[in-house]
PDB file of C-alpha atoms in Angstrom:
ATOM      1  CA  MET J   1       2.929   8.701 -55.712  1.00 49.00           C
ATOM      2  CA  ASN J   2      -0.133   6.504 -56.310  1.00 56.00           C
ATOM      3  CA  ASN J   3      -2.177   9.548 -57.376  1.00 55.00           C
ATOM      4  CA  LEU J   4       0.528  10.554 -59.817  1.00 48.00           C
ATOM      5  CA  ARG J   5       0.775   7.029 -61.196  1.00 57.00           C
ATOM      6  CA  ASN J   6      -3.004   6.832 -61.690  1.00 64.00           C
ATOM      7  CA  ALA J   7      -3.032  10.197 -63.466  1.00 54.00           C
ATOM      8  CA  PHE J   8      -0.364   9.022 -65.910  1.00 51.00           C
ATOM      9  CA  SER J   9      -2.315   5.819 -66.605  1.00 62.00           C
ATOM     10  CA  LYS J  10      -5.530   7.686 -67.353  1.00 62.00           C
ATOM     11  CA  ALA J  11      -3.677  10.120 -69.587  1.00 53.00           C
ATOM     12  CA  TRP J  12      -2.037   7.294 -71.556  1.00 54.00           C
ATOM     13  CA  GLN J  13      -5.324   5.478 -72.047  1.00 62.00           C
ATOM     14  CA  SER J  14      -6.951   8.640 -73.363  1.00 58.00           C
ATOM     15  CA  VAL J  15      -4.393   8.942 -76.147  1.00 49.00           C
ATOM     16  CA  PRO J  16      -5.865   7.478 -79.453  1.00 53.00           C
ATOM     17  CA  LYS J  17      -3.977   4.694 -81.243  1.00 51.00           C
ATOM     18  CA  GLY J  18      -3.606   3.711 -84.939  1.00 48.00           C
ATOM     19  CA  GLY J  19      -1.408   6.325 -86.616  1.00 47.00           C
ATOM     20  CA  ALA J  20       0.993   5.662 -89.465  1.00 46.00           C
ATOM     21  CA  GLY J  21       3.548   3.058 -88.682  1.00 48.00           C
ATOM     22  CA  GLY J  22       1.589   2.078 -85.602  1.00 48.00           C
ATOM     23  CA  ALA J  23       2.428   5.379 -83.888  1.00 46.00           C
ATOM     24  CA  PRO J  24      -0.367   6.944 -81.874  1.00 52.00           C
ATOM     25  CA  GLN J  25      -2.171   9.908 -83.300  1.00 54.00           C
ATOM     26  CA  VAL J  26      -1.839  12.712 -80.769  1.00 49.00           C
ATOM     27  CA  PRO J  27      -4.634  15.216 -81.183  1.00 56.00           C
ATOM     28  CA  ALA J  28      -3.967  18.889 -80.825  1.00 51.00           C
ATOM     29  CA  GLY J  29      -3.908  20.056 -77.183  1.00 56.00           C
ATOM     30  CA  ALA J  30      -3.289  16.562 -75.774  1.00 56.00           C
ATOM     31  CA  GLY J  31       0.184  17.543 -74.519  1.00 64.00           C
ATOM     32  CA  ALA J  32      -1.245  20.462 -72.573  1.00 70.00           C
ATOM     33  CA  GLY J  33      -3.771  18.139 -70.900  1.00 70.00           C
ATOM     34  CA  VAL J  34      -1.066  15.705 -69.857  1.00 72.00           C
ATOM     35  CA  SER J  35       1.015  18.558 -68.440  1.00 75.00           C
ATOM     36  CA  VAL J  36      -1.940  19.751 -66.409  1.00 73.00           C
ATOM     37  CA  LEU J  37      -2.532  16.260 -65.037  1.00 75.00           C
ATOM     38  CA  ILE J  38       1.122  15.899 -64.115  1.00 79.00           C
ATOM     39  CA  ALA J  39       1.152  19.285 -62.399  1.00 72.00           C
ATOM     40  CA  LEU J  40      -2.064  18.425 -60.567  1.00 73.00           C
ATOM     41  CA  GLY J  41      -0.624  15.112 -59.340  1.00 71.00           C
ATOM     42  CA  LEU J  42       2.595  16.724 -58.173  1.00 68.00           C
ATOM     43  CA  GLY J  43       0.641  19.449 -56.424  1.00 67.00           C
ATOM     44  CA  THR J  44      -1.599  16.962 -54.648  1.00 71.00           C
ATOM     45  CA  TYR J  45       1.404  14.920 -53.539  1.00 66.00           C
ATOM     46  CA  GLY J  46       3.230  17.997 -52.283  1.00 66.00           C
ATOM     47  CA  ALA J  47       0.216  19.388 -50.450  1.00 68.00           C
ATOM     48  CA  TYR J  48      -0.546  16.056 -48.767  1.00 67.00           C
ATOM     49  CA  HIS J  49       3.000  15.409 -47.553  1.00 71.00           C
ATOM     50  CA  SER J  50       3.851  18.970 -46.598  1.00 83.00           C
ATOM     51  CA  VAL J  51       1.231  19.208 -43.837  1.00 86.00           C
ATOM     52  CA  VAL J  52       1.897  17.521 -40.482  1.00 88.00           C
ATOM     53  CA  THR J  53      -0.662  17.605 -37.657  1.00 89.00           C
ATOM     54  CA  VAL J  54       0.802  17.115 -34.168  1.00 92.00           C
ATOM     55  CA  GLN J  55      -1.734  15.867 -31.613  1.00 93.00           C
ATOM     56  CA  PRO J  56      -1.956  17.271 -28.057  1.00 93.00           C
ATOM     57  CA  GLY J  57       0.690  15.810 -25.772  1.00 93.00           C
ATOM     58  CA  HIS J  58       3.079  15.167 -28.670  1.00 95.00           C
ATOM     59  CA  ARG J  59       6.084  16.939 -30.125  1.00 94.00           C
ATOM     60  CA  GLY J  60       8.074  16.287 -33.266  1.00 93.00           C
ATOM     61  CA  ILE J  61      11.508  16.781 -34.778  1.00 93.00           C
ATOM     62  CA  VAL J  62      12.468  17.094 -38.452  1.00 92.00           C
ATOM     63  CA  TYR J  63      14.933  14.921 -40.355  1.00 91.00           C
ATOM     64  CA  ASN J  64      16.473  16.613 -43.407  1.00 89.00           C
ATOM     65  CA  ARG J  65      17.900  14.413 -46.162  1.00 86.00           C
ATOM     66  CA  PHE J  66      20.796  16.798 -46.668  1.00 86.00           C
ATOM     67  CA  GLY J  67      21.537  18.115 -43.178  1.00 83.00           C
ATOM     68  CA  GLY J  68      20.263  15.308 -40.917  1.00 86.00           C
ATOM     69  CA  LEU J  69      18.322  16.056 -37.739  1.00 88.00           C
ATOM     70  CA  ASP J  70      17.561  19.678 -37.042  1.00 82.00           C
ATOM     71  CA  ASP J  71      17.688  20.055 -33.242  1.00 80.00           C
ATOM     72  CA  LYS J  72      16.342  23.601 -33.391  1.00 81.00           C
ATOM     73  CA  HIS J  73      13.298  22.854 -35.549  1.00 83.00           C
ATOM     74  CA  HIS J  74      10.585  21.327 -33.342  1.00 87.00           C
ATOM     75  CA  LEU J  75       7.075  20.509 -34.463  1.00 91.00           C
ATOM     76  CA  LYS J  76       4.634  21.779 -31.848  1.00 91.00           C
ATOM     77  CA  GLU J  77       0.987  20.894 -31.312  1.00 91.00           C
ATOM     78  CA  GLY J  78      -1.274  21.756 -34.204  1.00 90.00           C
ATOM     79  CA  LEU J  79      -0.607  22.257 -37.912  1.00 89.00           C
ATOM     80  CA  ASN J  80       3.012  22.247 -39.138  1.00 88.00           C
ATOM     81  CA  PHE J  81       4.590  22.368 -42.592  1.00 87.00           C
ATOM     82  CA  VAL J  82       7.572  20.485 -44.004  1.00 86.00           C
ATOM     83  CA  ILE J  83       9.125  20.135 -47.432  1.00 84.00           C
ATOM     84  CA  PRO J  84       8.010  16.859 -49.030  1.00 84.00           C
ATOM     85  CA  TRP J  85      10.695  14.238 -49.665  1.00 81.00           C
ATOM     86  CA  PHE J  86      13.446  16.549 -48.360  1.00 86.00           C
ATOM     87  CA  GLN J  87      12.139  16.621 -44.799  1.00 87.00           C
ATOM     88  CA  ARG J  88      10.559  13.836 -42.695  1.00 89.00           C
ATOM     89  CA  PRO J  89       8.718  14.466 -39.415  1.00 91.00           C
ATOM     90  CA  ILE J  90       9.347  12.242 -36.343  1.00 92.00           C
ATOM     91  CA  VAL J  91       6.691  12.646 -33.635  1.00 94.00           C
ATOM     92  CA  TYR J  92       7.142  11.614 -29.970  1.00 95.00           C
ATOM     93  CA  ASP J  93       4.538  11.162 -27.267  1.00 95.00           C
ATOM     94  CA  ILE J  94       5.737  13.441 -24.428  1.00 94.00           C
ATOM     95  CA  ARG J  95       2.902  12.583 -22.013  1.00 95.00           C
ATOM     96  CA  THR J  96       3.615  10.714 -18.766  1.00 95.00           C
ATOM     97  CA  ARG J  97       3.098   6.990 -19.212  1.00 94.00           C
ATOM     98  CA  PRO J  98       3.281   4.058 -16.760  1.00 95.00           C
ATOM     99  CA  GLN J  99       5.682   1.185 -17.254  1.00 93.00           C
ATOM    100  CA  PRO J 100       5.336  -1.879 -14.956  1.00 94.00           C
ATOM    101  CA  ILE J 101       8.586  -3.789 -14.496  1.00 94.00           C
ATOM    102  CA  ASP J 102       9.145  -6.998 -12.511  1.00 93.00           C
ATOM    103  CA  THR J 103      12.570  -7.982 -11.256  1.00 91.00           C
ATOM    104  CA  THR J 104      14.054 -10.666  -9.006  1.00 91.00           C
ATOM    105  CA  SER J 105      16.989  -9.937  -6.759  1.00 89.00           C
ATOM    106  CA  GLY J 106      18.836 -11.292  -3.726  1.00 89.00           C
ATOM    107  CA  SER J 107      18.690  -9.599  -0.334  1.00 91.00           C
ATOM    108  CA  LYS J 108      21.555  -9.075   2.096  1.00 90.00           C
ATOM    109  CA  ASP J 109      20.760 -12.370   3.856  1.00 88.00           C
ATOM    110  CA  LEU J 110      20.664 -14.220   0.481  1.00 85.00           C
ATOM    111  CA  GLN J 111      16.880 -14.443   0.214  1.00 89.00           C
ATOM    112  CA  MET J 112      15.355 -14.210  -3.267  1.00 90.00           C
ATOM    113  CA  VAL J 113      12.927 -11.298  -3.532  1.00 92.00           C
ATOM    114  CA  THR J 114      10.492 -10.552  -6.366  1.00 92.00           C
ATOM    115  CA  ILE J 115       9.750  -6.833  -6.701  1.00 93.00           C
ATOM    116  CA  SER J 116       7.215  -5.154  -8.996  1.00 94.00           C
ATOM    117  CA  LEU J 117       7.828  -1.499  -9.821  1.00 94.00           C
ATOM    118  CA  ARG J 118       5.625   1.059 -11.549  1.00 95.00           C
ATOM    119  CA  VAL J 119       7.619   3.744 -13.325  1.00 95.00           C
ATOM    120  CA  LEU J 120       5.981   6.934 -14.633  1.00 96.00           C
ATOM    121  CA  PHE J 121       8.211   8.286 -17.415  1.00 96.00           C
ATOM    122  CA  LYS J 122       8.294  10.647 -20.370  1.00 95.00           C
ATOM    123  CA  PRO J 123      10.989  11.845 -22.772  1.00 95.00           C
ATOM    124  CA  ASP J 124      12.723  15.162 -22.300  1.00 94.00           C
ATOM    125  CA  ALA J 125      10.897  17.360 -24.815  1.00 92.00           C
ATOM    126  CA  GLU J 126      13.964  19.558 -25.315  1.00 91.00           C
ATOM    127  CA  ASN J 127      16.281  16.650 -26.169  1.00 93.00           C
ATOM    128  CA  LEU J 128      14.238  14.583 -28.633  1.00 93.00           C
ATOM    129  CA  GLY J 129      17.060  14.727 -31.171  1.00 92.00           C
ATOM    130  CA  PHE J 130      19.473  13.170 -28.660  1.00 93.00           C
ATOM    131  CA  ILE J 131      16.976  10.393 -27.905  1.00 94.00           C
ATOM    132  CA  TYR J 132      16.289   9.648 -31.589  1.00 93.00           C
ATOM    133  CA  ARG J 133      19.990   9.516 -32.551  1.00 92.00           C
ATOM    134  CA  ARG J 134      20.963   7.102 -29.759  1.00 93.00           C
ATOM    135  CA  LEU J 135      17.816   5.177 -28.849  1.00 93.00           C
ATOM    136  CA  GLY J 136      15.186   5.626 -31.537  1.00 92.00           C
ATOM    137  CA  THR J 137      11.470   5.843 -30.948  1.00 91.00           C
ATOM    138  CA  ASP J 138      11.320   2.736 -28.714  1.00 93.00           C
ATOM    139  CA  TYR J 139      13.662   4.234 -26.124  1.00 94.00           C
ATOM    140  CA  ASP J 140      11.538   3.020 -23.201  1.00 92.00           C
ATOM    141  CA  VAL J 141      11.939  -0.636 -24.203  1.00 93.00           C
ATOM    142  CA  ARG J 142      15.672  -0.209 -24.727  1.00 93.00           C
ATOM    143  CA  VAL J 143      16.498   1.660 -21.503  1.00 95.00           C
ATOM    144  CA  LEU J 144      13.954   1.274 -18.679  1.00 94.00           C
ATOM    145  CA  PRO J 145      14.115  -2.520 -18.077  1.00 94.00           C
ATOM    146  CA  SER J 146      17.906  -2.514 -17.914  1.00 94.00           C
ATOM    147  CA  ILE J 147      18.374   0.445 -15.581  1.00 95.00           C
ATOM    148  CA  VAL J 148      15.462  -0.612 -13.325  1.00 94.00           C
ATOM    149  CA  ASN J 149      16.948  -4.082 -12.886  1.00 94.00           C
ATOM    150  CA  GLU J 150      20.401  -2.646 -12.263  1.00 93.00           C
ATOM    151  CA  VAL J 151      19.270  -0.133  -9.630  1.00 95.00           C
ATOM    152  CA  THR J 152      16.827  -2.492  -7.913  1.00 94.00           C
ATOM    153  CA  LYS J 153      19.418  -5.244  -7.499  1.00 93.00           C
ATOM    154  CA  ALA J 154      21.936  -2.767  -6.098  1.00 93.00           C
ATOM    155  CA  VAL J 155      19.472  -1.382  -3.536  1.00 95.00           C
ATOM    156  CA  VAL J 156      17.918  -4.684  -2.442  1.00 93.00           C
ATOM    157  CA  ALA J 157      21.365  -6.154  -1.770  1.00 93.00           C
ATOM    158  CA  GLN J 158      21.850  -3.547   0.988  1.00 93.00           C
ATOM    159  CA  TYR J 159      18.908  -4.792   3.105  1.00 94.00           C
ATOM    160  CA  ASN J 160      17.928  -8.115   4.598  1.00 91.00           C
ATOM    161  CA  ALA J 161      14.493  -9.637   4.045  1.00 88.00           C
ATOM    162  CA  ALA J 162      12.973  -8.241   7.237  1.00 87.00           C
ATOM    163  CA  GLU J 163      14.234  -4.714   6.536  1.00 91.00           C
ATOM    164  CA  LEU J 164      12.682  -4.766   3.073  1.00 91.00           C
ATOM    165  CA  LEU J 165       9.301  -4.986   4.798  1.00 86.00           C
ATOM    166  CA  THR J 166       9.884  -2.678   7.755  1.00 90.00           C
ATOM    167  CA  LYS J 167      11.817  -0.046   5.744  1.00 92.00           C
ATOM    168  CA  ARG J 168       9.788  -0.161   2.556  1.00 90.00           C
ATOM    169  CA  ASP J 169       9.481   3.632   2.254  1.00 91.00           C
ATOM    170  CA  GLN J 170      13.231   4.053   2.613  1.00 94.00           C
ATOM    171  CA  VAL J 171      13.906   1.362  -0.006  1.00 93.00           C
ATOM    172  CA  SER J 172      11.426   2.941  -2.431  1.00 92.00           C
ATOM    173  CA  LYS J 173      12.980   6.392  -1.987  1.00 93.00           C
ATOM    174  CA  GLN J 174      16.491   5.068  -2.573  1.00 94.00           C
ATOM    175  CA  VAL J 175      15.410   3.223  -5.730  1.00 94.00           C
ATOM    176  CA  ARG J 176      13.672   6.374  -7.007  1.00 94.00           C
ATOM    177  CA  ASP J 177      16.681   8.622  -6.401  1.00 94.00           C
ATOM    178  CA  LEU J 178      19.091   6.267  -8.170  1.00 95.00           C
ATOM    179  CA  LEU J 179      16.727   5.755 -11.104  1.00 95.00           C
ATOM    180  CA  LEU J 180      16.369   9.500 -11.554  1.00 94.00           C
ATOM    181  CA  GLN J 181      20.140   9.797 -11.879  1.00 94.00           C
ATOM    182  CA  ARG J 182      20.438   6.900 -14.331  1.00 94.00           C
ATOM    183  CA  ALA J 183      17.487   8.023 -16.479  1.00 95.00           C
ATOM    184  CA  PHE J 184      18.896  11.549 -16.703  1.00 94.00           C
ATOM    185  CA  ASP J 185      21.863  10.173 -18.648  1.00 93.00           C
ATOM    186  CA  PHE J 186      19.432   9.031 -21.366  1.00 95.00           C
ATOM    187  CA  LYS J 187      17.333  12.256 -21.308  1.00 94.00           C
ATOM    188  CA  ILE J 188      14.347  10.427 -19.812  1.00 95.00           C
ATOM    189  CA  GLN J 189      12.324  12.106 -17.092  1.00 95.00           C
ATOM    190  CA  LEU J 190      10.802  10.013 -14.278  1.00 95.00           C
ATOM    191  CA  ASP J 191       7.807  11.508 -12.485  1.00 93.00           C
ATOM    192  CA  ASP J 192       7.392   8.707  -9.947  1.00 93.00           C
ATOM    193  CA  VAL J 193       8.770   5.293  -9.005  1.00 93.00           C
ATOM    194  CA  ALA J 194       6.749   3.078  -6.643  1.00 92.00           C
ATOM    195  CA  ILE J 195       7.049  -0.477  -5.321  1.00 92.00           C
ATOM    196  CA  THR J 196       3.673  -2.072  -6.021  1.00 92.00           C
ATOM    197  CA  HIS J 197       4.438  -5.638  -4.921  1.00 91.00           C
ATOM    198  CA  LEU J 198       7.107  -7.404  -2.910  1.00 90.00           C
ATOM    199  CA  SER J 199       7.187 -11.162  -2.320  1.00 90.00           C
ATOM    200  CA  PHE J 200       9.635 -13.775  -1.077  1.00 87.00           C
ATOM    201  CA  SER J 201      10.204 -17.417  -1.884  1.00 82.00           C
ATOM    202  CA  LYS J 202       7.760 -20.046  -0.609  1.00 82.00           C
ATOM    203  CA  GLU J 203      10.350 -21.511   1.764  1.00 81.00           C
ATOM    204  CA  TYR J 204      11.079 -18.153   3.379  1.00 79.00           C
ATOM    205  CA  THR J 205       7.384 -17.322   3.684  1.00 74.00           C
ATOM    206  CA  ALA J 206       6.713 -20.664   5.390  1.00 75.00           C
ATOM    207  CA  ALA J 207       9.640 -20.097   7.770  1.00 75.00           C
ATOM    208  CA  VAL J 208       8.330 -16.635   8.680  1.00 72.00           C
ATOM    209  CA  GLU J 209       4.855 -18.012   9.356  1.00 75.00           C
ATOM    210  CA  ALA J 210       6.288 -20.789  11.552  1.00 78.00           C
ATOM    211  CA  LYS J 211       8.336 -18.223  13.464  1.00 78.00           C
ATOM    212  CA  GLN J 212       5.272 -16.076  14.028  1.00 76.00           C
ATOM    213  CA  VAL J 213       3.267 -19.071  15.289  1.00 74.00           C
ATOM    214  CA  ALA J 214       6.083 -20.050  17.674  1.00 80.00           C
ATOM    215  CA  GLN J 215       6.341 -16.482  18.941  1.00 81.00           C
ATOM    216  CA  GLN J 216       2.592 -16.350  19.558  1.00 80.00           C
ATOM    217  CA  ASP J 217       2.733 -19.661  21.449  1.00 79.00           C
ATOM    218  CA  SER J 218       5.601 -18.320  23.565  1.00 83.00           C
ATOM    219  CA  GLU J 219       3.670 -15.157  24.363  1.00 84.00           C
ATOM    220  CA  ARG J 220       0.615 -17.230  25.275  1.00 84.00           C
ATOM    221  CA  ALA J 221       2.717 -19.428  27.623  1.00 84.00           C
ATOM    222  CA  LYS J 222       4.173 -16.324  29.262  1.00 86.00           C
ATOM    223  CA  TYR J 223       0.675 -14.990  29.784  1.00 86.00           C
ATOM    224  CA  ILE J 224      -0.473 -18.248  31.395  1.00 87.00           C
ATOM    225  CA  VAL J 225       2.526 -18.265  33.753  1.00 86.00           C
ATOM    226  CA  GLU J 226       1.990 -14.626  34.635  1.00 88.00           C
ATOM    227  CA  ARG J 227      -1.688 -15.240  35.322  1.00 87.00           C
ATOM    228  CA  ALA J 228      -0.843 -18.212  37.601  1.00 86.00           C
ATOM    229  CA  LEU J 229       1.631 -16.060  39.526  1.00 87.00           C
ATOM    230  CA  GLN J 230      -0.948 -13.326  39.930  1.00 88.00           C
ATOM    231  CA  GLU J 231      -3.554 -15.835  41.143  1.00 87.00           C
ATOM    232  CA  LYS J 232      -1.043 -17.224  43.634  1.00 85.00           C
ATOM    233  CA  LYS J 233      -0.301 -13.748  44.921  1.00 86.00           C
ATOM    234  CA  SER J 234      -4.006 -12.969  45.202  1.00 86.00           C
ATOM    235  CA  ILE J 235      -4.617 -16.147  47.213  1.00 87.00           C
ATOM    236  CA  VAL J 236      -1.769 -15.295  49.568  1.00 84.00           C
ATOM    237  CA  ILE J 237      -2.984 -11.743  49.950  1.00 87.00           C
ATOM    238  CA  ARG J 238      -6.543 -12.938  50.552  1.00 83.00           C
ATOM    239  CA  ALA J 239      -5.379 -15.417  53.183  1.00 82.00           C
ATOM    240  CA  GLU J 240      -3.275 -12.783  54.884  1.00 82.00           C
ATOM    241  CA  GLY J 241      -6.240 -10.437  54.826  1.00 81.00           C
ATOM    242  CA  GLU J 242      -8.554 -13.047  56.328  1.00 77.00           C
ATOM    243  CA  ALA J 243      -5.997 -13.864  59.023  1.00 80.00           C
ATOM    244  CA  LYS J 244      -5.556 -10.200  59.804  1.00 80.00           C
ATOM    245  CA  SER J 245      -9.323  -9.737  59.862  1.00 77.00           C
ATOM    246  CA  ALA J 246      -9.752 -12.654  62.242  1.00 76.00           C
ATOM    247  CA  GLU J 247      -7.028 -11.272  64.478  1.00 77.00           C
ATOM    248  CA  LEU J 248      -8.641  -7.854  64.530  1.00 76.00           C
ATOM    249  CA  ILE J 249     -12.086  -9.325  65.276  1.00 75.00           C
ATOM    250  CA  GLY J 250     -10.626 -11.432  68.094  1.00 75.00           C
ATOM    251  CA  ASN J 251      -8.910  -8.415  69.607  1.00 76.00           C
ATOM    252  CA  ALA J 252     -12.105  -6.383  69.290  1.00 72.00           C
ATOM    253  CA  ILE J 253     -14.167  -9.070  71.069  1.00 72.00           C
ATOM    254  CA  LYS J 254     -11.493  -9.441  73.737  1.00 74.00           C
ATOM    255  CA  ASN J 255     -11.232  -5.722  74.377  1.00 77.00           C
ATOM    256  CA  ASN J 256     -14.920  -4.889  73.924  1.00 74.00           C
ATOM    257  CA  PRO J 257     -17.520  -7.672  74.515  1.00 71.00           C
ATOM    258  CA  ALA J 258     -20.217  -5.422  73.044  1.00 71.00           C
ATOM    259  CA  PHE J 259     -18.614  -5.838  69.602  1.00 70.00           C
ATOM    260  CA  LEU J 260     -20.085  -9.322  69.272  1.00 67.00           C
ATOM    261  CA  GLN J 261     -23.494  -8.041  70.269  1.00 73.00           C
ATOM    262  CA  LEU J 262     -23.199  -5.321  67.593  1.00 73.00           C
ATOM    263  CA  ARG J 263     -22.459  -7.898  64.954  1.00 74.00           C
ATOM    264  CA  ARG J 264     -25.488  -9.938  66.047  1.00 75.00           C
ATOM    265  CA  ILE J 265     -27.715  -6.911  65.691  1.00 77.00           C
ATOM    266  CA  GLU J 266     -26.346  -6.182  62.188  1.00 78.00           C
ATOM    267  CA  ALA J 267     -26.913  -9.805  61.138  1.00 77.00           C
ATOM    268  CA  SER J 268     -30.498  -9.735  62.454  1.00 76.00           C
ATOM    269  CA  LYS J 269     -31.164  -6.514  60.545  1.00 77.00           C
ATOM    270  CA  GLU J 270     -29.967  -8.092  57.290  1.00 79.00           C
ATOM    271  CA  ILE J 271     -32.117 -11.190  57.886  1.00 75.00           C
ATOM    272  CA  ALA J 272     -35.150  -9.074  58.709  1.00 74.00           C
ATOM    273  CA  GLN J 273     -34.657  -6.933  55.589  1.00 77.00           C
ATOM    274  CA  THR J 274     -34.360 -10.020  53.390  1.00 77.00           C
ATOM    275  CA  ILE J 275     -37.529 -11.579  54.849  1.00 74.00           C
ATOM    276  CA  SER J 276     -39.457  -8.311  54.520  1.00 73.00           C
ATOM    277  CA  GLN J 277     -38.695  -8.147  50.800  1.00 74.00           C
ATOM    278  CA  SER J 278     -39.835 -11.722  50.289  1.00 71.00           C
ATOM    279  CA  GLY J 279     -43.258 -12.504  48.874  1.00 70.00           C
ATOM    280  CA  ASN J 280     -44.014 -14.944  51.675  1.00 70.00           C
ATOM    281  CA  LYS J 281     -45.014 -13.647  55.089  1.00 64.00           C
ATOM    282  CA  VAL J 282     -43.069 -15.292  57.896  1.00 63.00           C
ATOM    283  CA  TYR J 283     -43.215 -14.438  61.590  1.00 63.00           C
ATOM    284  CA  LEU J 284     -40.144 -15.412  63.538  1.00 62.00           C
ATOM    285  CA  ASP J 285     -38.822 -14.413  66.902  1.00 62.00           C
ATOM    286  CA  SER J 286     -35.224 -14.193  67.991  1.00 58.00           C
ATOM    287  CA  ASP J 287     -35.306 -17.679  69.434  1.00 58.00           C
ATOM    288  CA  SER J 288     -36.425 -19.172  66.085  1.00 56.00           C
ATOM    289  CA  LEU J 289     -33.664 -17.256  64.327  1.00 57.00           C
ATOM    290  CA  MET J 290     -31.257 -18.530  66.973  1.00 52.00           C
ATOM    291  CA  ILE J 291     -29.967 -14.996  67.429  1.00 56.00           C
ATOM    292  CA  ASN J 292     -29.798 -13.731  70.965  1.00 57.00           C
ATOM    293  CA  THR J 293     -29.990 -10.034  70.336  1.00 53.00           C
ATOM    294  CA  LEU J 294     -30.391  -9.240  74.034  1.00 53.00           C
ATOM    295  CA  GLY J 295     -27.058 -10.769  74.915  1.00 53.00           C
ATOM    296  CA  ASP J 296     -25.834 -13.590  77.110  1.00 53.00           C
ATOM    297  CA  ASN J 297     -26.097 -11.491  80.279  1.00 52.00           C
ATOM    298  CA  VAL J 298     -29.829 -10.932  79.838  1.00 47.00           C
ATOM    299  CA  SER J 299     -30.450 -14.629  79.293  1.00 48.00           C
ATOM    300  CA  GLY J 300     -28.374 -15.381  82.375  1.00 49.00           C
ATOM    301  CA  ASP J 301     -30.362 -12.902  84.460  1.00 50.00           C
ATOM    302  CA  LYS J 302     -33.638 -14.457  83.351  1.00 48.00           C
ATOM    303  CA  THR J 303     -32.388 -17.923  84.231  1.00 49.00           C
ATOM    304  CA  GLU J 304     -31.258 -16.811  87.665  1.00 50.00           C
ATOM    305  CA  ALA J 305     -34.590 -15.047  88.295  1.00 49.00           C
ATOM    306  CA  ALA J 306     -36.549 -18.149  87.344  1.00 49.00           C
ATOM    307  CA  ALA J 307     -34.397 -20.265  89.599  1.00 48.00           C
ATOM    308  CA  GLY J 308     -34.934 -17.852  92.478  1.00 50.00           C
ATOM    309  CA  LYS J 309     -38.675 -17.962  92.088  1.00 48.00           C
ATOM    310  CA  LYS J 310     -38.612 -21.719  91.946  1.00 47.00           C
ATOM    311  CA  GLY J 311     -36.537 -21.840  95.084  1.00 46.00           C
ATOM    312  CA  GLY J 312     -39.044 -19.592  96.793  1.00 44.00           C
ATOM    313  CA  TRP J 313     -41.730 -22.269  96.631  1.00 44.00           C
ATOM    314  CA  TYR J 314     -39.645 -24.541  98.601  1.00 37.00           C
TER     315      TYR J 314
END
């Protein structure tokens, strides 16, 4: 329209003034020039508004001033043609887009829960006329927040606060299934619905932390008691073992006097091995070690022999 208006202005200014009675003097051929300018303006306007370029990932519908929306006439990607003024293109973005939505709801045990959802949505490319008639081009703003809040509140109310954490996958799946059903009524396709954040009130969080601390203290006390019981049992078992060992050693000495001599020999071997590995050279006999490796009978025999010899002098 601006091009046509400018063409008329230039044509009017080019017409000479000053004829009889103040009327303009129109030279011969001026009418043909004006007609050409008018035709050129109308042609430019028609050519400009009759071409519609649809970008990749988009699809359009056509509104006719006489017949309304034409559900069968879709504008696909690339170059499309419409009739200027009589037809008006309406282009939709049919690519998948994310929509973050935050909602607050009450759980089964009356705890307030704040949930953040990420919804991947797109319009149904075959029902753009339905969407435009009922929702317009801003259908996502009109529909998604309301149905997400409705479905989320209904699902969260079925679980208590602890189950929302332990059964998060189940909650997310239930929310997704219900949202798919609700969005289908509005010809909106949902590719994915995910819970990105879940938080509780400060009071509930503090109570959960206190409960965890108390549970850890209880487990620690149980461990200390269990360790004391185990130590007590080990002491009893050790004492019983030592008593049994002493009893067995006593019976062995009583039944076999050579057992004590065997133990003396083993002790002397250990002492000798320790001294041999030492850096200092020490020479000790059995008397210095106070270990009678020959036995009490040998010592007794030597004593009796010495006494006999001594008696022989007298």
